[in-house]
């Protein structure tokens, strides 16, 4: 199989798996919300956030270090990943036990919080970055999709059987995580070098852990900071806008997962700057047009939640721009990670994250009278923080040299075409769900046409060839 075919097949698998996962997760979330109501759904969401936060603390940057070690020593991948799983599991057991004991002493439904905290344990086998670095992305994507389907089926069964309760839904989520862990464990057993114990250890990288924790904790807690500084109404609008922005930029997240192994391998056996330039170009094409179309459809999207949420549209437009800048910064961070520049990598995350948190905490109280203005102000702070993050990454990696030949007009042209097409139904239709559907369809078709014209026309069979040639990675 040619190099380009491996890249193309991996990209198709990531796109299909992401769609399947998102649809299953969204359907399950809707079912839970209908069964529990607003208050019950809020409790369930807090529990899931707790499990995610504990998993992030248990990982503490170890996933990135493991993926880098696998890229550098592919013959010992099995032993490297098994060592990482054991270490993450030990930390996870300590965190889950401590959290569960606290819940037993203080919470009215301790079993629910125990089940949420226990999701930290199967998350130890979530080694997708290392599996990506070893060329096994497609296997992990299939397992993730199967786990999401299991959770949806279990959730629907609980609703039909009239066993709707947060503890039951948390048990279904834990079962899905265990299924994913079982599939991932099999994929890990299939890695080469299971007994290469002499070269299996991965040094603990304190700087890497600090940077990753700061980045992920702020990602989980920015809405809480908005609520503390600007009030619950602003947090509600900001939270809705943030969810839409994350969903719109999901294609870029999958592209980033495809690109990371190439950046890691380029540091070992490829051309670093050429690979970084390809990664930045792919990210721009995956984010700029989507953000432009989303900005046009922002009013209709936010209106789906009701007239009271119309004030979230300005924040959504700003958060889409913040997401574009953040995703470009990711590629620079991954290049620093690949080069082993852990302190620069960490400082590039810790500094902007601290500034972001400080700016939200110090947000002026006079925004409290207008929730929409307050949410937009919080989104503007996010743009400034992500802009600083990306600027630090560009300076540290000398990305200017990598993108010297980049045609910036191409993503801008596709963005203009996408935004223009999405704006036509808005001017002709009366709005509502039908108008939004027309906007999304027109924008999506225009974006696909633009990408075909600037990227895929005449070379669909060679997609990814330049990236793989630059990095030397055979996916």
Coordinates of C-alpha atoms in Angstrom, one line a residue:
X1 CA 0.0 0.0 0.0
X2 CA 1.4 3.4 -1.0
X3 CA 2.1 6.1 1.6
X4 CA -0.6 8.4 0.3
X5 CA -3.2 5.6 0.6
X6 CA -2.3 5.1 4.3
X7 CA -2.9 8.8 5.0
X8 CA -6.1 8.9 3.1
X9 CA -7.5 5.8 4.7
X10 CA -6.6 7.1 8.2
X11 CA -8.3 10.4 7.5
X12 CA -11.4 8.7 6.2
X13 CA -11.5 6.5 9.3
X14 CA -11.1 9.5 11.6
X15 CA -13.8 11.4 9.9
X16 CA -16.3 8.5 9.9
X17 CA -15.5 7.6 13.5
X18 CA -15.9 11.2 14.7
X19 CA -19.3 11.5 13.0
X20 CA -20.5 8.2 14.5
X21 CA -19.2 9.1 18.0
X22 CA -20.8 12.6 18.0
X23 CA -24.1 11.4 16.8
X24 CA -24.3 8.6 19.4
X25 CA -23.1 10.9 22.2
X26 CA -25.5 13.7 21.2
X27 CA -28.4 11.2 21.0
X28 CA -27.6 9.8 24.4
X29 CA -27.3 13.2 25.9
X30 CA -30.7 14.2 24.6
X31 CA -32.2 11.1 26.0
X32 CA -30.7 11.7 29.4
X33 CA -31.9 15.3 29.4
X34 CA -35.5 14.3 28.5
X35 CA -35.5 11.6 31.2
X36 CA -33.9 13.7 34.0
X37 CA -34.9 17.2 33.3
X38 CA -32.7 20.3 33.5
X39 CA -31.6 19.8 37.1
X40 CA -30.9 16.1 36.8
X41 CA -29.0 16.7 33.5
X42 CA -26.9 19.3 35.3
X43 CA -25.9 16.8 38.0
X44 CA -25.1 14.2 35.4
X45 CA -23.0 16.7 33.4
X46 CA -21.0 17.6 36.6
X47 CA -20.3 14.0 37.3
X48 CA -19.0 13.4 33.8
X49 CA -16.9 16.5 34.1
X50 CA -15.4 15.1 37.3
X51 CA -14.4 11.9 35.6
X52 CA -12.8 13.8 32.7
X53 CA -10.9 16.1 35.1
X54 CA -9.6 13.1 37.1
X55 CA -8.5 11.4 33.9
X56 CA -6.7 14.5 32.8
X57 CA -4.9 14.7 36.1
X58 CA -3.9 11.0 36.0
X59 CA -2.6 11.4 32.5
X60 CA -0.6 14.6 33.3
X61 CA 1.1 14.8 29.9
X62 CA 2.1 11.2 30.0
X63 CA 0.2 10.5 26.8
X64 CA 2.3 13.0 24.8
X65 CA 5.6 11.7 26.3
X66 CA 4.6 8.1 25.5
X67 CA 3.7 8.9 21.9
X68 CA 7.0 10.7 21.4
X69 CA 8.9 7.7 22.8
X70 CA 7.0 5.3 20.5
X71 CA 7.9 7.4 17.5
X72 CA 11.5 7.4 18.6
X73 CA 11.6 3.6 19.4
X74 CA 8.9 1.9 17.4
X75 CA 10.5 -1.6 18.0
X76 CA 9.7 -1.2 21.8
X77 CA 6.3 0.3 21.4
X78 CA 4.5 -2.5 23.3
X79 CA 6.6 -2.2 26.4
X80 CA 6.6 1.6 26.4
X81 CA 2.8 1.8 26.2
X82 CA 2.3 -1.0 28.9
X83 CA 4.5 1.0 31.3
X84 CA 2.5 4.1 30.6
X85 CA -0.7 2.3 31.3
X86 CA 0.5 0.9 34.6
X87 CA 1.7 4.3 35.8
X88 CA -1.5 6.1 34.8
X89 CA -3.6 3.3 36.5
X90 CA -1.8 3.7 39.8
X91 CA -2.4 7.5 39.9
X92 CA -6.0 6.9 38.7
X93 CA -6.7 4.5 41.5
X94 CA -5.4 7.0 44.1
X95 CA -7.5 9.9 42.6
X96 CA -10.7 7.8 42.2
X97 CA -10.4 6.4 45.7
X98 CA -9.9 9.7 47.3
X99 CA -12.7 11.3 45.4
X100 CA -15.1 8.4 46.2
X101 CA -14.3 8.6 49.9
X102 CA -15.0 12.3 49.9
X103 CA -18.3 11.7 48.1
X104 CA -19.2 8.9 50.7
X105 CA -18.8 11.4 53.5
X106 CA -20.4 14.5 51.9
X107 CA -22.7 13.6 49.0
X108 CA -26.4 12.6 49.1
X109 CA -25.9 10.1 46.2
X110 CA -22.3 8.8 46.8
X111 CA -22.7 5.8 44.4
X112 CA -23.2 8.2 41.5
X113 CA -20.0 10.1 42.3
X114 CA -18.2 6.8 42.8
X115 CA -19.2 5.6 39.3
X116 CA -18.1 8.9 37.8
X117 CA -14.7 8.8 39.6
X118 CA -14.1 5.2 38.6
X119 CA -14.1 6.2 34.9
X120 CA -10.6 7.3 35.6
X121 CA -9.5 3.7 35.8
X122 CA -10.4 2.4 32.3
X123 CA -9.2 5.7 30.9
X124 CA -5.7 4.5 31.7
X125 CA -5.9 2.3 28.6
X126 CA -6.9 5.3 26.5
X127 CA -3.5 5.6 24.7
X128 CA -4.7 6.9 21.4
X129 CA -1.7 9.2 20.9
X130 CA 0.7 6.3 21.2
X131 CA -1.5 4.1 19.0
X132 CA -1.6 6.9 16.4
X133 CA 2.2 7.2 16.6
X134 CA 2.5 3.4 15.9
X135 CA 0.2 3.6 12.9
X136 CA -2.9 2.0 14.5
X137 CA -5.3 4.9 14.5
X138 CA -8.0 3.0 12.5
X139 CA -8.2 0.3 15.2
X140 CA -8.7 2.7 18.0
X141 CA -11.3 4.7 16.1
X142 CA -13.4 1.5 15.6
X143 CA -13.2 0.7 19.3
X144 CA -14.3 4.3 20.2
X145 CA -17.2 4.2 17.9
X146 CA -18.3 0.8 19.3
X147 CA -18.1 2.2 22.9
X148 CA -20.2 5.2 22.0
X149 CA -22.8 2.9 20.4
X150 CA -22.9 0.8 23.5
X151 CA -23.5 3.8 25.7
X152 CA -26.4 5.0 23.4
X153 CA -28.0 1.5 23.5
X154 CA -27.7 1.2 27.3
X155 CA -29.1 4.7 27.8
X156 CA -32.1 4.0 25.5
X157 CA -32.7 0.7 27.4
X158 CA -32.7 2.4 30.7
X159 CA -35.1 5.1 29.5
X160 CA -37.5 2.4 28.0
X161 CA -37.3 0.4 31.2
X162 CA -38.1 3.4 33.3
X163 CA -34.9 3.2 35.2
X164 CA -33.9 6.8 34.5
X165 CA -31.6 8.0 37.3
X166 CA -28.1 9.7 37.3
X167 CA -26.5 6.6 38.9
X168 CA -27.9 4.3 36.2
X169 CA -26.7 6.5 33.4
X170 CA -23.3 6.8 35.1
X171 CA -23.1 3.0 35.2
X172 CA -23.8 2.9 31.4
X173 CA -21.1 5.5 30.8
X174 CA -18.6 3.4 32.9
X175 CA -19.5 0.3 31.0
X176 CA -18.8 2.0 27.7
X177 CA -15.4 3.2 29.0
X178 CA -14.6 -0.4 30.0
X179 CA -15.4 -1.6 26.5
X180 CA -13.1 1.0 25.1
X181 CA -10.4 -0.1 27.5
X182 CA -10.8 -3.8 26.5
X183 CA -10.5 -2.9 22.8
X184 CA -7.5 -0.7 23.5
X185 CA -5.8 -3.3 25.6
X186 CA -6.0 -5.7 22.7
X187 CA -4.5 -3.1 20.3
X188 CA -1.7 -2.5 22.9
X189 CA -1.0 -6.3 23.0
X190 CA -0.6 -6.3 19.3
X191 CA 2.2 -3.7 19.4
X192 CA 5.7 -4.9 18.7
X193 CA 8.4 -5.1 21.5
X194 CA 6.2 -6.4 24.3
X195 CA 9.3 -7.7 26.2
X196 CA 11.8 -4.9 25.4
X197 CA 11.9 -4.0 29.1
X198 CA 15.4 -2.6 28.9
X199 CA 14.3 0.3 26.8
X200 CA 10.7 0.6 27.9
X201 CA 10.9 3.3 30.5
X202 CA 9.6 6.8 29.7
X203 CA 11.1 9.5 31.9
X204 CA 8.8 11.6 33.9
X205 CA 8.6 15.1 32.3
X206 CA 7.5 17.6 35.0
X207 CA 7.4 20.5 32.6
X208 CA 5.3 18.5 30.1
X209 CA 2.8 17.5 32.8
X210 CA 2.5 21.0 34.1
X211 CA 1.8 22.5 30.7
X212 CA -0.7 19.8 29.8
X213 CA -2.6 20.1 33.1
X214 CA -2.8 23.9 32.8
X215 CA -4.1 23.6 29.3
X216 CA -6.7 20.9 30.0
X217 CA -7.9 22.3 33.4
X218 CA -8.6 25.7 31.9
X219 CA -10.4 24.0 28.9
X220 CA -12.7 22.3 31.4
X221 CA -13.1 25.2 33.8
X222 CA -13.4 28.3 31.6
X223 CA -17.2 28.4 32.0
X224 CA -16.9 28.2 35.7
X225 CA -14.6 31.2 35.7
X226 CA -17.1 33.1 33.5
X227 CA -19.8 32.3 36.0
X228 CA -17.8 33.5 38.9
X229 CA -16.7 36.7 37.3
X230 CA -19.7 37.6 35.1
X231 CA -22.7 35.7 36.5
X232 CA -24.7 32.6 35.6
X233 CA -26.5 34.2 32.6
X234 CA -23.3 35.1 30.9
X235 CA -21.9 31.6 31.6
X236 CA -25.0 30.1 30.1
X237 CA -24.6 32.1 26.8
X238 CA -20.9 31.5 26.8
X239 CA -21.3 27.8 27.4
X240 CA -23.8 27.4 24.5
X241 CA -21.5 29.3 22.2
X242 CA -18.5 27.3 23.3
X243 CA -20.3 24.0 22.6
X244 CA -21.3 25.1 19.1
X245 CA -17.7 26.3 18.4
X246 CA -16.2 23.0 19.5
X247 CA -18.7 21.1 17.4
X248 CA -18.0 23.2 14.3
X249 CA -14.2 22.8 14.6
X250 CA -14.3 19.0 15.2
X251 CA -13.0 18.3 11.7
X252 CA -9.8 20.2 12.6
X253 CA -9.5 18.1 15.8
X254 CA -9.4 14.9 13.7
X255 CA -6.9 16.5 11.3
X256 CA -4.7 17.3 14.3
X257 CA -4.8 13.7 15.4
X258 CA -3.8 12.6 11.9
X259 CA -0.9 15.2 11.9
X260 CA 0.6 14.5 15.3
X261 CA 2.3 11.2 14.4
X262 CA 3.8 12.8 11.3
X263 CA 5.3 15.7 13.4
X264 CA 6.6 13.2 15.9
X265 CA 8.3 11.1 13.3
X266 CA 9.6 14.1 11.4
X267 CA 11.7 14.9 14.4
X268 CA 13.4 11.5 14.2
X269 CA 13.7 10.8 10.5
X270 CA 12.1 13.5 8.4
X271 CA 12.1 17.3 7.6
X272 CA 10.7 19.2 10.6
X273 CA 9.9 22.5 9.0
X274 CA 8.4 21.0 5.8
X275 CA 6.2 18.8 7.9
X276 CA 5.1 21.7 10.1
X277 CA 4.3 23.8 7.1
X278 CA 2.1 21.0 5.7
X279 CA 0.4 20.7 9.1
X280 CA -0.3 24.5 9.3
X281 CA -1.7 24.5 5.8
X282 CA -4.0 21.6 6.5
X283 CA -5.2 23.2 9.8
X284 CA -5.9 26.5 8.0
X285 CA -8.0 24.7 5.4
X286 CA -9.9 22.8 8.0
X287 CA -10.7 25.7 10.3
X288 CA -10.9 29.1 8.4
X289 CA -13.8 28.1 6.0
X290 CA -15.8 26.4 8.8
X291 CA -15.4 29.4 11.1
X292 CA -16.5 31.8 8.4
X293 CA -19.6 29.7 7.6
X294 CA -20.4 29.4 11.3
X295 CA -20.1 33.1 11.9
X296 CA -22.8 33.7 9.2
X297 CA -25.1 31.0 10.7
X298 CA -24.4 32.1 14.4
X299 CA -27.7 33.8 15.0
X300 CA -29.8 30.8 13.7
X301 CA -27.6 28.3 15.5
X302 CA -28.0 30.0 18.9
X303 CA -31.7 30.5 18.3
X304 CA -32.2 26.8 18.3
X305 CA -32.1 26.9 22.1
X306 CA -34.8 29.6 22.2
X307 CA -35.1 33.3 21.9
X308 CA -33.3 33.9 25.2
X309 CA -30.1 32.5 23.8
X310 CA -29.9 34.9 20.8
X311 CA -27.4 37.0 22.8
X312 CA -24.9 34.1 22.5
X313 CA -24.3 34.8 18.7
X314 CA -21.6 37.5 19.1
X315 CA -19.7 35.2 21.6
X316 CA -20.0 32.3 19.1
X317 CA -18.4 34.3 16.3
X318 CA -15.5 35.4 18.5
X319 CA -15.0 31.8 19.9
X320 CA -14.9 30.5 16.3
X321 CA -12.0 32.9 15.6
X322 CA -10.4 31.9 18.9
X323 CA -10.6 28.3 17.9
X324 CA -8.9 28.9 14.5
X325 CA -6.0 30.6 16.3
X326 CA -5.8 27.9 19.0
X327 CA -5.7 25.0 16.4
X328 CA -2.9 26.7 14.6
X329 CA -1.0 27.0 17.9
X330 CA -1.6 23.2 18.5
X331 CA 0.6 22.4 15.5
X332 CA 3.5 24.5 16.8
X333 CA 3.1 22.9 20.3
X334 CA 3.2 19.4 18.7
X335 CA 6.4 20.4 16.8
X336 CA 8.0 21.5 20.1
X337 CA 6.9 18.3 21.8
X338 CA 8.4 16.3 18.9
X339 CA 11.7 18.1 19.2
X340 CA 11.9 17.4 23.0
X341 CA 11.7 21.1 23.9
X342 CA 9.5 20.3 26.9
X343 CA 10.1 23.5 28.9
X344 CA 9.3 25.8 25.9
X345 CA 6.3 23.6 25.2
X346 CA 5.1 23.9 28.8
X347 CA 5.7 27.7 29.1
X348 CA 3.9 28.3 25.9
X349 CA 0.8 26.6 27.5
X350 CA 1.2 27.8 31.1
X351 CA 1.7 31.5 30.4
X352 CA -1.4 32.0 28.1
X353 CA -3.5 29.7 30.4
X354 CA -2.6 31.7 33.5
X355 CA -3.2 35.0 31.7
X356 CA -6.6 33.7 30.4
X357 CA -7.7 32.7 33.9
X358 CA -6.5 36.0 35.4
X359 CA -8.3 38.0 32.8
X360 CA -11.5 36.2 33.3
X361 CA -11.2 36.5 37.1
X362 CA -10.6 40.3 36.7
X363 CA -13.4 40.8 34.2
X364 CA -15.2 44.1 35.0
X365 CA -18.4 43.7 37.0
X366 CA -20.2 46.3 34.9
X367 CA -20.7 43.7 32.2
X368 CA -23.1 41.9 34.6
X369 CA -26.1 44.0 33.4
X370 CA -25.9 42.6 29.9
X371 CA -25.3 38.9 29.7
X372 CA -24.6 39.0 25.9
X373 CA -21.9 41.7 26.2
X374 CA -20.4 39.8 29.1
X375 CA -20.2 36.5 27.2
X376 CA -18.7 38.3 24.2
X377 CA -16.1 39.9 26.5
X378 CA -15.2 36.5 27.8
X379 CA -14.8 35.2 24.2
X380 CA -12.6 38.2 23.3
X381 CA -10.4 37.3 26.3
X382 CA -10.2 33.8 24.8
X383 CA -9.0 35.2 21.5
X384 CA -6.3 37.2 23.2
X385 CA -5.1 34.2 25.2
X386 CA -5.1 31.8 22.2
X387 CA -3.4 34.5 20.1
X388 CA -0.6 34.7 22.7
X389 CA -0.4 30.9 22.7
X390 CA -0.1 30.7 18.9
X391 CA 2.4 33.6 18.8
X392 CA 4.6 31.9 21.3
X393 CA 4.5 28.7 19.3
X394 CA 5.2 30.4 16.0
X395 CA 8.2 32.2 17.5
X396 CA 9.6 29.1 19.2
X397 CA 9.3 26.9 16.2
X398 CA 10.3 29.6 13.6
X399 CA 7.1 28.6 11.9
X400 CA 7.5 31.7 9.6
X401 CA 10.2 29.7 7.7
X402 CA 7.8 26.7 7.5
X403 CA 5.0 28.7 6.0
X404 CA 7.1 31.0 3.7
X405 CA 5.6 29.3 0.6
X406 CA 2.1 28.9 2.1
X407 CA -0.6 30.4 -0.1
X408 CA -2.8 32.1 2.6
X409 CA -5.2 33.2 -0.1
X410 CA -6.4 29.7 -0.6
X411 CA -8.1 29.2 2.9
X412 CA -9.4 32.8 2.7
X413 CA -10.9 32.1 -0.7
X414 CA -12.6 29.0 0.5
X415 CA -13.8 30.9 3.6
X416 CA -15.3 33.7 1.4
X417 CA -17.1 31.1 -0.8
X418 CA -18.5 29.3 2.3
X419 CA -19.7 32.5 4.0
X420 CA -21.2 33.8 0.8
X421 CA -23.1 30.6 0.2
X422 CA -24.4 30.4 3.8
X423 CA -25.5 34.0 3.6
X424 CA -27.9 33.5 0.7
X425 CA -30.5 31.4 2.4
X426 CA -30.4 33.8 5.4
X427 CA -31.4 36.6 3.1
X428 CA -34.1 34.6 1.3
X429 CA -35.6 32.4 4.0
X430 CA -37.7 33.4 7.0
X431 CA -35.4 31.7 9.4
X432 CA -36.3 28.9 11.7
X433 CA -35.0 25.3 11.5
X434 CA -35.7 25.1 7.8
X435 CA -33.7 28.3 7.1
X436 CA -30.8 27.0 9.3
X437 CA -30.8 23.7 7.5
X438 CA -30.6 25.6 4.1
X439 CA -27.7 27.7 5.5
X440 CA -25.7 24.7 6.7
X441 CA -26.3 22.8 3.5
X442 CA -25.3 25.7 1.2
X443 CA -22.3 26.5 3.3
X444 CA -21.2 22.9 3.5
X445 CA -21.5 22.4 -0.3
X446 CA -19.6 25.6 -1.0
X447 CA -16.9 24.6 1.4
X448 CA -16.6 21.1 -0.2
X449 CA -16.4 22.7 -3.7
X450 CA -13.8 25.2 -2.6
X451 CA -11.6 22.5 -1.0
X452 CA -11.9 20.4 -4.1
X453 CA -10.8 23.3 -6.3
X454 CA -7.8 24.4 -4.2
X455 CA -6.7 21.0 -2.7
X456 CA -8.1 17.8 -4.1
X457 CA -8.8 18.4 -7.8
X458 CA -6.4 16.4 -10.0
X459 CA -4.7 14.8 -7.0
X460 CA -7.3 13.0 -5.0
X461 CA -5.3 9.8 -5.3
X462 CA -2.2 11.5 -3.9
X463 CA -3.7 13.2 -0.8
X464 CA -1.2 13.1 2.0
X465 CA 1.8 12.2 -0.2
X466 CA 3.7 15.4 0.5
X467 CA 3.0 15.1 4.2
X468 CA 4.2 11.5 4.4
X469 CA 7.2 12.2 2.3
X470 CA 8.3 15.1 4.5
X471 CA 7.8 13.2 7.8
X472 CA 9.0 9.8 6.7
X473 CA 6.0 8.2 8.6
X474 CA 4.3 5.2 7.1
X475 CA 0.8 5.2 8.6

